[in-house]
PDB file of C-alpha atoms in Angstrom:
ATOM      1  CA  MET A  21      -0.261   0.151  -0.004  1.00 78.00           C
ATOM      2  CA  ASN A  22       2.070   3.045   1.460  1.00 93.00           C
ATOM      3  CA  ASN A  23       0.255   5.571  -1.270  1.00 96.00           C
ATOM      4  CA  PRO A  24       2.667   8.527  -1.685  1.00 96.00           C
ATOM      5  CA  LYS A  25      -0.426  10.949  -1.447  1.00 97.00           C
ATOM      6  CA  LEU A  26      -1.382   9.502   1.575  1.00 97.00           C
ATOM      7  CA  ILE A  27       2.335   9.543   3.172  1.00 95.00           C
ATOM      8  CA  SER A  28       3.003  12.740   2.483  1.00 96.00           C
ATOM      9  CA  ALA A  29      -0.624  13.883   4.340  1.00 96.00           C
ATOM     10  CA  VAL A  30       0.527  12.663   7.810  1.00 95.00           C
ATOM     11  CA  ARG A  31       2.005  15.053  10.388  1.00 95.00           C
ATOM     12  CA  CYS A  32       3.768  14.072  13.383  1.00 93.00           C
ATOM     13  CA  ILE A  33       2.838  16.029  16.206  1.00 95.00           C
ATOM     14  CA  PRO A  34       5.504  15.665  19.152  1.00 95.00           C
ATOM     15  CA  ASP A  35       4.397  15.027  22.595  1.00 95.00           C
ATOM     16  CA  PHE A  36       0.906  14.580  22.388  1.00 92.00           C
ATOM     17  CA  PRO A  37      -1.269  13.518  23.935  1.00 86.00           C
ATOM     18  CA  LYS A  38       1.687  13.204  26.429  1.00 86.00           C
ATOM     19  CA  PRO A  39       5.795  14.212  26.305  1.00 92.00           C
ATOM     20  CA  GLY A  40       7.928  11.633  24.345  1.00 87.00           C
ATOM     21  CA  ILE A  41       4.611  10.155  21.971  1.00 83.00           C
ATOM     22  CA  GLN A  42       4.873  11.067  18.403  1.00 83.00           C
ATOM     23  CA  PHE A  43       1.330  11.131  17.363  1.00 86.00           C
ATOM     24  CA  GLN A  44       0.711  10.435  13.889  1.00 88.00           C
ATOM     25  CA  ASP A  45      -2.119  12.719  13.118  1.00 92.00           C
ATOM     26  CA  ILE A  46      -4.528  11.426  10.066  1.00 92.00           C
ATOM     27  CA  THR A  47      -6.461  14.847  10.338  1.00 94.00           C
ATOM     28  CA  PRO A  48      -5.082  16.037   7.038  1.00 96.00           C
ATOM     29  CA  LEU A  49      -6.152  12.524   5.229  1.00 96.00           C
ATOM     30  CA  PHE A  50      -9.678  13.604   6.045  1.00 96.00           C
ATOM     31  CA  ASN A  51      -9.279  17.078   5.244  1.00 96.00           C
ATOM     32  CA  ASP A  52      -8.495  15.903   1.248  1.00 97.00           C
ATOM     33  CA  PRO A  53     -11.249  14.463  -0.555  1.00 97.00           C
ATOM     34  CA  GLU A  54      -8.720  12.463  -2.857  1.00 97.00           C
ATOM     35  CA  CYS A  55      -6.940  11.067   0.185  1.00 97.00           C
ATOM     36  CA  LEU A  56     -10.345  10.064   1.907  1.00 96.00           C
ATOM     37  CA  ARG A  57     -11.258   8.672  -1.632  1.00 97.00           C
ATOM     38  CA  ILE A  58      -7.917   6.526  -1.907  1.00 98.00           C
ATOM     39  CA  MET A  59      -8.307   5.016   1.655  1.00 98.00           C
ATOM     40  CA  HIS A  60     -11.659   4.117   1.010  1.00 98.00           C
ATOM     41  CA  ASP A  61     -10.878   2.330  -2.393  1.00 98.00           C
ATOM     42  CA  GLU A  62      -7.266   0.445  -1.356  1.00 98.00           C
ATOM     43  CA  THR A  63      -9.600  -0.898   2.062  1.00 98.00           C
ATOM     44  CA  VAL A  64     -12.564  -1.814  -0.096  1.00 98.00           C
ATOM     45  CA  GLU A  65     -10.261  -3.434  -2.998  1.00 98.00           C
ATOM     46  CA  LEU A  66      -8.465  -5.521   0.241  1.00 98.00           C
ATOM     47  CA  TYR A  67     -11.619  -6.770   1.648  1.00 98.00           C
ATOM     48  CA  LYS A  68     -14.221  -6.709  -1.703  1.00 98.00           C
ATOM     49  CA  ASP A  69     -14.079 -10.608  -1.966  1.00 98.00           C
ATOM     50  CA  LYS A  70     -14.255 -11.586   2.075  1.00 98.00           C
ATOM     51  CA  GLY A  71     -17.711 -11.596   2.500  1.00 98.00           C
ATOM     52  CA  ILE A  72     -17.832  -8.749   5.149  1.00 98.00           C
ATOM     53  CA  THR A  73     -20.941  -8.513   7.134  1.00 98.00           C
ATOM     54  CA  LYS A  74     -20.370  -5.809   9.695  1.00 98.00           C
ATOM     55  CA  ILE A  75     -17.848  -3.169  10.307  1.00 98.00           C
ATOM     56  CA  VAL A  76     -16.505  -2.679  13.596  1.00 98.00           C
ATOM     57  CA  GLY A  77     -15.508   0.928  13.909  1.00 97.00           C
ATOM     58  CA  ILE A  78     -13.681   1.951  17.001  1.00 96.00           C
ATOM     59  CA  GLU A  79     -13.975   4.876  18.793  1.00 93.00           C
ATOM     60  CA  SER A  80     -13.415   7.922  17.506  1.00 89.00           C
ATOM     61  CA  ARG A  81     -11.635   8.026  14.405  1.00 90.00           C
ATOM     62  CA  GLY A  82     -12.161   4.203  13.528  1.00 92.00           C
ATOM     63  CA  PHE A  83     -15.593   5.416  12.656  1.00 93.00           C
ATOM     64  CA  LEU A  84     -14.482   8.069  10.315  1.00 93.00           C
ATOM     65  CA  LEU A  85     -14.204   5.486   7.307  1.00 95.00           C
ATOM     66  CA  SER A  86     -16.367   2.381   8.752  1.00 97.00           C
ATOM     67  CA  SER A  87     -19.948   3.503   7.254  1.00 96.00           C
ATOM     68  CA  ALA A  88     -18.011   4.456   4.075  1.00 96.00           C
ATOM     69  CA  ILE A  89     -16.645   0.707   3.203  1.00 98.00           C
ATOM     70  CA  ALA A  90     -19.413  -0.773   5.094  1.00 98.00           C
ATOM     71  CA  LEU A  91     -22.040   0.845   2.194  1.00 98.00           C
ATOM     72  CA  THR A  92     -19.462  -0.231  -0.322  1.00 98.00           C
ATOM     73  CA  LEU A  93     -19.304  -3.743   0.833  1.00 98.00           C
ATOM     74  CA  ASN A  94     -23.020  -3.895   1.442  1.00 98.00           C
ATOM     75  CA  ALA A  95     -22.292  -4.295   5.289  1.00 98.00           C
ATOM     76  CA  GLY A  96     -23.511  -3.198   8.755  1.00 98.00           C
ATOM     77  CA  VAL A  97     -21.542  -1.087  11.147  1.00 98.00           C
ATOM     78  CA  ALA A  98     -21.090  -2.167  14.863  1.00 98.00           C
ATOM     79  CA  ILE A  99     -20.096   0.890  17.042  1.00 97.00           C
ATOM     80  CA  CYS A 100     -16.975  -0.084  19.324  1.00 97.00           C
ATOM     81  CA  ARG A 101     -17.121   2.811  22.244  1.00 96.00           C
ATOM     82  CA  LYS A 102     -15.750   3.556  25.343  1.00 93.00           C
ATOM     83  CA  LYS A 103     -17.527   2.388  28.420  1.00 94.00           C
ATOM     84  CA  GLY A 104     -20.950   4.579  28.962  1.00 94.00           C
ATOM     85  CA  LYS A 105     -21.331   5.576  25.653  1.00 95.00           C
ATOM     86  CA  LEU A 106     -23.402   3.612  24.295  1.00 96.00           C
ATOM     87  CA  PRO A 107     -27.152   3.188  25.224  1.00 95.00           C
ATOM     88  CA  GLY A 108     -29.088  -0.582  26.340  1.00 95.00           C
ATOM     89  CA  LYS A 109     -27.002  -3.758  26.880  1.00 97.00           C
ATOM     90  CA  VAL A 110     -23.729  -3.716  26.042  1.00 97.00           C
ATOM     91  CA  VAL A 111     -20.692  -6.178  26.399  1.00 97.00           C
ATOM     92  CA  GLU A 112     -17.130  -5.073  27.228  1.00 95.00           C
ATOM     93  CA  GLU A 113     -13.816  -5.569  27.780  1.00 95.00           C
ATOM     94  CA  ASN A 114     -11.126  -3.814  29.330  1.00 92.00           C
ATOM     95  CA  PHE A 115      -7.764  -3.585  28.593  1.00 89.00           C
ATOM     96  CA  GLU A 116      -4.301  -1.358  29.116  1.00 81.00           C
ATOM     97  CA  LYS A 117      -2.587   0.937  26.662  1.00 70.00           C
ATOM     98  CA  GLU A 118       0.661   3.012  25.834  1.00 63.00           C
ATOM     99  CA  TYR A 119      -0.914   5.391  28.730  1.00 67.00           C
ATOM    100  CA  GLY A 120      -3.655   3.941  30.998  1.00 75.00           C
ATOM    101  CA  LYS A 121      -6.681   1.803  31.374  1.00 86.00           C
ATOM    102  CA  ASP A 122      -9.801   1.629  29.630  1.00 89.00           C
ATOM    103  CA  THR A 123     -12.789  -0.132  28.640  1.00 94.00           C
ATOM    104  CA  VAL A 124     -14.506  -0.930  25.096  1.00 96.00           C
ATOM    105  CA  CYS A 125     -18.087  -1.854  24.700  1.00 97.00           C
ATOM    106  CA  ILE A 126     -20.387  -3.000  21.815  1.00 98.00           C
ATOM    107  CA  THR A 127     -24.314  -3.448  21.728  1.00 98.00           C
ATOM    108  CA  ASP A 128     -25.211  -6.740  22.735  1.00 97.00           C
ATOM    109  CA  ASP A 129     -27.295  -7.451  19.130  1.00 97.00           C
ATOM    110  CA  ALA A 130     -24.374  -5.667  17.160  1.00 97.00           C
ATOM    111  CA  ILE A 131     -22.955  -8.704  15.840  1.00 98.00           C
ATOM    112  CA  THR A 132     -24.071 -12.321  15.248  1.00 98.00           C
ATOM    113  CA  SER A 133     -22.568 -15.790  14.724  1.00 98.00           C
ATOM    114  CA  ASP A 134     -23.409 -15.408  10.821  1.00 98.00           C
ATOM    115  CA  ASP A 135     -21.129 -12.367  10.415  1.00 98.00           C
ATOM    116  CA  VAL A 136     -18.089 -12.106   8.660  1.00 98.00           C
ATOM    117  CA  VAL A 137     -16.249  -8.874  10.862  1.00 98.00           C
ATOM    118  CA  LEU A 138     -13.941  -6.214   9.667  1.00 98.00           C
ATOM    119  CA  ILE A 139     -12.631  -4.237  12.515  1.00 98.00           C
ATOM    120  CA  HIS A 140     -11.261  -0.976  11.554  1.00 98.00           C
ATOM    121  CA  ASP A 141      -9.519   1.741  13.261  1.00 96.00           C
ATOM    122  CA  ASP A 142      -7.107   4.439  12.648  1.00 94.00           C
ATOM    123  CA  LEU A 143      -3.705   3.073  14.218  1.00 92.00           C
ATOM    124  CA  LEU A 144      -1.788   0.014  15.525  1.00 93.00           C
ATOM    125  CA  ALA A 145       0.830   0.751  17.825  1.00 87.00           C
ATOM    126  CA  THR A 146       1.081  -1.706  20.689  1.00 86.00           C
ATOM    127  CA  GLY A 147      -2.027  -3.601  19.747  1.00 90.00           C
ATOM    128  CA  GLY A 148      -3.794  -2.937  22.896  1.00 89.00           C
ATOM    129  CA  SER A 149      -7.115  -1.647  22.019  1.00 90.00           C
ATOM    130  CA  LEU A 150      -7.073  -3.346  18.894  1.00 94.00           C
ATOM    131  CA  LYS A 151      -6.886  -6.832  20.809  1.00 95.00           C
ATOM    132  CA  ALA A 152      -9.455  -5.458  23.001  1.00 95.00           C
ATOM    133  CA  ALA A 153     -11.772  -4.866  20.139  1.00 97.00           C
ATOM    134  CA  TYR A 154     -10.866  -8.461  18.478  1.00 98.00           C
ATOM    135  CA  ASP A 155     -11.678 -10.094  22.197  1.00 97.00           C
ATOM    136  CA  LEU A 156     -14.640  -8.200  22.477  1.00 97.00           C
ATOM    137  CA  VAL A 157     -15.593  -9.316  19.068  1.00 98.00           C
ATOM    138  CA  GLN A 158     -15.121 -12.867  19.613  1.00 98.00           C
ATOM    139  CA  ARG A 159     -17.601 -12.970  22.640  1.00 97.00           C
ATOM    140  CA  PHE A 160     -20.280 -12.938  19.197  1.00 98.00           C
ATOM    141  CA  HIS A 161     -18.681 -16.197  17.611  1.00 98.00           C
ATOM    142  CA  PRO A 162     -18.786 -15.010  14.470  1.00 98.00           C
ATOM    143  CA  LYS A 163     -17.550 -16.974  11.285  1.00 98.00           C
ATOM    144  CA  LYS A 164     -14.254 -15.185  10.847  1.00 98.00           C
ATOM    145  CA  VAL A 165     -12.619 -11.650  11.614  1.00 98.00           C
ATOM    146  CA  TYR A 166     -10.271  -9.513  10.158  1.00 98.00           C
ATOM    147  CA  ILE A 167      -8.371  -6.357  11.183  1.00 98.00           C
ATOM    148  CA  ASN A 168      -7.581  -3.579   9.098  1.00 98.00           C
ATOM    149  CA  VAL A 169      -6.018   0.343  10.125  1.00 97.00           C
ATOM    150  CA  ILE A 170      -5.100   3.353   8.000  1.00 96.00           C
ATOM    151  CA  ILE A 171      -1.604   3.336  10.044  1.00 95.00           C
ATOM    152  CA  GLU A 172       0.684   0.762  11.492  1.00 95.00           C
ATOM    153  CA  LEU A 173       3.700   2.373  13.390  1.00 90.00           C
ATOM    154  CA  THR A 174       6.602  -0.114  12.895  1.00 88.00           C
ATOM    155  CA  ILE A 175       9.074   1.668  15.536  1.00 80.00           C
ATOM    156  CA  GLU A 176      11.081  -0.431  17.567  1.00 76.00           C
ATOM    157  CA  GLY A 177       9.350  -1.839  20.537  1.00 71.00           C
ATOM    158  CA  LEU A 178       6.167  -1.415  19.076  1.00 78.00           C
ATOM    159  CA  HIS A 179       4.754  -5.155  18.577  1.00 85.00           C
ATOM    160  CA  GLY A 180       0.838  -4.858  17.852  1.00 90.00           C
ATOM    161  CA  ARG A 181       1.197  -6.347  14.432  1.00 93.00           C
ATOM    162  CA  ARG A 182       3.057 -10.120  16.378  1.00 92.00           C
ATOM    163  CA  LEU A 183       0.383  -9.623  18.905  1.00 92.00           C
ATOM    164  CA  LEU A 184      -2.848  -9.452  16.452  1.00 96.00           C
ATOM    165  CA  GLU A 185      -1.357 -11.755  13.911  1.00 95.00           C
ATOM    166  CA  GLN A 186      -1.876 -14.877  15.697  1.00 95.00           C
ATOM    167  CA  TYR A 187      -5.473 -14.181  15.967  1.00 96.00           C
ATOM    168  CA  ALA A 188      -6.468 -12.235  12.626  1.00 97.00           C
ATOM    169  CA  ASP A 189      -5.309 -11.075   9.261  1.00 97.00           C
ATOM    170  CA  VAL A 190      -3.861  -7.614   9.628  1.00 98.00           C
ATOM    171  CA  THR A 191      -3.674  -4.904   6.650  1.00 98.00           C
ATOM    172  CA  ALA A 192      -2.575  -1.613   7.228  1.00 97.00           C
ATOM    173  CA  LEU A 193      -2.758   1.074   4.272  1.00 97.00           C
ATOM    174  CA  LEU A 194       0.300   2.754   5.658  1.00 96.00           C
ATOM    175  CA  ARG A 195       3.356   1.524   7.487  1.00 94.00           C
ATOM    176  CA  ILE A 196       5.458   4.447   9.238  1.00 89.00           C
TER     177      ILE A 196
END
């Protein structure tokens, strides 16, 4: 993948959200309609023949492409949010991330055992939030689960891909 147009649009914000973090900001990718189209089209191309029936968009930047991809693939969207943000009955998973602890939730009727699920998020670093989303999705016993991100950080010491590949196929539009 590593489309040059997309790579040139990503900007690094030093010391965000805390000192020492080199935040890879994808906001410019969504500001530019050409970049947005490229991300959409490349993701759809990767999954068009996989039988995807649900896209799980992870809060919050995973929401941004999920619906467009779902419409093109004729799939539904399941929203994966932080604790306390979804109405009704939810299934939840606790996890640790690079700079704290968190909980992700999906409504208890969002996924069925007949679904083929694509979990979509903006970034793969250590893999903590994506692994929590994967574990959460697995509670619904879907037929198959795939994982897709916009950016995978390949910095030494980050082993997100290694963590996740033992459970699901992982794709990234950009590896930085």
